[in-house]
Amino acid sequence: MRVSLPASIAIGLASLFSVYHLVLAVATLQRVQDVGPVIACMVLYAAATGTALFVPGKVLPVWTACFSLATAIAMPIVAAPVVDLANGPGYATWWIAAVGTLMVVLVVRGRGPFAWAGVLFLAVYTVAWAGPDALGALGVLGSVAWVAIATVFAVAMNRAIRNTRELVRAEQETADWQAAQDAHVFERQFRLSQTTRMALPMLQRIIDSCGDLDDADRAECLHLEQAIRDEIRGRSLLSEDVRDEVMRLRRRGATVQLHDDGGLDELEVDDIRRIHARIAEALRQAREADSVIVRTVSEGSDAAVTVVGLKLDTAASESAALGAGMDDDDGDEDDSVALWLEIPRHEPA
């Protein structure tokens, strides 16, 4: 968002003023003692104005500002000696207004110090050439006033642009904060609804039985508690088929661990569905495994998910059936690998 005139309009207005000064110069050539210095000033002024207006960028390069300042210094020195003040200069002192216009362009293009140096030299030289009364009679004060007005305008515009950018940034931060709050609320509601959907039948059974559950119901409560944990620790690994297969393995007595360590968030929907289908198929094949570990692989690897099924010894199998050792990823030395699968991140060509 920018608080400014379109560049084409501003350049067009400045060009019209500059051409107007050149027209005045041509109209007063017969009133000067020597046309050579005037023509030289016209060429120099046209070149300086053209570079100041049409060099790209919001702020003029230093070399362009120096060239414009040198033009503002050279024009009075070259053009003033050929002007006859005895008969009244009239428009023969067009270069005074031209210097003022050029300095206004410098102010607008972000080179205020160069512009003030130019008009101050113009004022000092005019006083030395034609006396203090010439400041008002020849329009030097008008040039200084236009530079002052342009400076105030430029400062106000820069402040408005800065304030606008701050407001836009604050608005963006507010929108980001609101989006984060909405995401937290949505996630909390989603978790609550999902937990309610999973646990409500068992909770109703507990209420109906007044807490008197048999062994099968107690085991089912443990399975539900583990399933709720899966929604937190391994959410990106879950689909309806995966949930069903995980619950089937747990009801059979196996230990299943799901670990979402990141790495699947940036994948396309088709790749996610393919990975979920491969995980579900791998869990169906893990009939002899007593412990199954499903873990995502961080980005940078060709594999997205690894599925490891371990067949434990008899003592470890009994512990696994009771839910012990669930956080032991390495297993005992006597464990044997019943299943090993690496699911690629993308479909092979």
XYZ file of C-alpha atoms in Angstrom, residues 69-227:
159
model
C 23.577 20.236 -8.100
C 26.426 21.065 -10.471
C 23.855 22.229 -13.038
C 22.186 24.463 -10.416
C 25.570 26.022 -9.648
C 26.705 26.384 -13.247
C 23.515 27.927 -14.679
C 23.617 31.203 -12.664
C 27.341 31.592 -13.243
C 27.027 31.092 -17.013
C 23.678 32.785 -17.711
C 23.743 35.796 -15.372
C 26.540 37.781 -17.111
C 24.604 37.948 -20.416
C 21.428 39.372 -18.800
C 21.013 43.167 -18.989
C 19.514 44.288 -15.676
C 19.341 47.939 -16.726
C 16.272 47.438 -18.908
C 14.652 44.952 -16.556
C 15.443 41.265 -16.902
C 11.869 40.028 -17.390
C 11.851 36.365 -18.337
C 15.526 36.458 -19.244
C 16.214 35.167 -15.734
C 14.242 31.981 -16.471
C 17.134 29.982 -15.060
C 16.237 31.079 -11.505
C 12.842 29.377 -11.653
C 14.415 26.482 -13.578
C 16.924 25.876 -10.791
C 14.074 25.957 -8.269
C 12.104 23.396 -10.262
C 15.123 21.114 -10.582
C 15.780 21.337 -6.837
C 12.145 20.475 -6.107
C 12.617 17.320 -8.185
C 15.654 16.451 -6.065
C 13.620 16.858 -2.877
C 10.848 14.597 -4.164
C 13.425 12.013 -5.266
C 14.914 11.826 -1.774
C 17.936 14.138 -2.132
C 16.891 17.086 0.042
C 20.403 18.164 1.176
C 21.542 18.534 -2.450
C 18.425 20.588 -3.225
C 18.959 22.968 -0.327
C 22.606 23.401 -1.277
C 21.483 24.349 -4.792
C 18.905 26.973 -3.771
C 21.179 28.461 -1.113
C 23.928 28.924 -3.685
C 21.341 30.484 -6.037
C 20.296 32.955 -3.328
C 23.857 33.882 -2.382
C 24.933 34.308 -5.999
C 21.850 36.395 -6.846
C 22.544 38.733 -3.911
C 26.154 39.092 -5.030
C 25.114 39.673 -8.661
C 22.024 41.874 -8.390
C 21.741 42.860 -4.734
C 19.379 41.843 -1.917
C 16.336 43.401 -3.589
C 16.687 40.864 -6.420
C 15.720 38.009 -4.132
C 12.079 38.995 -4.391
C 12.124 40.744 -7.759
C 13.763 37.876 -9.655
C 11.828 35.087 -7.911
C 14.628 33.574 -5.823
C 12.437 33.592 -2.737
C 9.784 31.743 -4.714
C 12.263 29.007 -5.613
C 13.326 28.718 -1.966
C 9.676 28.584 -0.907
C 8.890 25.808 -3.385
C 11.839 23.776 -2.109
C 10.650 24.304 1.469
C 7.104 23.233 0.572
C 8.432 20.185 -1.261
C 10.557 19.281 1.770
C 7.566 19.460 4.100
C 5.492 17.444 1.642
C 8.214 14.794 1.294
C 8.601 14.470 5.065
C 4.827 14.143 5.476
C 4.610 11.546 2.719
C 7.471 9.502 4.153
C 5.845 9.593 7.577
C 2.491 8.557 6.091
C 4.103 5.686 4.193
C 5.954 4.568 7.324
C 2.770 4.701 9.398
C 0.875 2.812 6.707
C 3.492 0.076 6.645
C 3.357 -0.191 10.421
C -0.428 -0.461 10.299
C -0.253 -3.132 7.596
C 2.328 -5.058 9.609
C 0.217 -4.761 12.762
C -2.841 -5.920 10.825
C -0.909 -8.906 9.483
C 0.324 -9.799 12.955
C -3.222 -9.537 14.273
C -4.498 -11.764 11.482
C -1.738 -14.313 12.188
C -2.555 -14.250 15.894
C -6.264 -14.707 15.179
C -5.501 -17.577 12.806
C -3.347 -19.246 15.473
C -6.117 -18.840 18.059
C -8.679 -20.276 15.644
C -6.351 -23.190 14.935
C -5.938 -23.867 18.663
C -9.703 -23.758 19.194
C -10.326 -26.033 16.216
C -7.648 -28.478 17.334
C -9.022 -28.568 20.886
C -12.564 -29.122 19.647
C -11.393 -31.793 17.221
C -9.476 -33.624 19.963
C -12.425 -33.451 22.339
C -14.900 -34.690 19.745
C -12.604 -37.503 18.661
C -11.892 -38.575 22.232
C -15.604 -38.448 23.018
C -16.410 -40.563 19.981
C -13.832 -43.191 20.972
C -14.464 -43.303 24.716
C -18.182 -42.572 24.989
C -19.402 -46.193 24.521
C -17.003 -47.468 27.188
C -17.861 -44.609 29.538
C -21.543 -45.407 29.121
C -20.806 -49.057 29.899
C -18.938 -48.023 33.049
C -21.917 -45.916 34.125
C -24.395 -48.717 33.412
C -22.321 -51.245 35.371
C -21.556 -48.793 38.198
C -17.863 -49.386 37.602
C -18.072 -53.182 37.928
C -16.131 -54.173 34.816
C -14.962 -57.641 33.891
C -11.458 -58.427 32.672
C -12.385 -58.004 29.021
C -13.789 -54.529 29.637
C -10.725 -53.523 31.639
C -8.478 -54.681 28.813
C -10.632 -52.743 26.343
C -10.209 -49.612 28.497
C -6.447 -50.003 28.239
C -6.736 -50.368 24.473
C -8.855 -47.239 24.244
C -6.374 -45.310 26.391
C -3.556 -46.364 24.057
C -5.646 -45.404 21.023
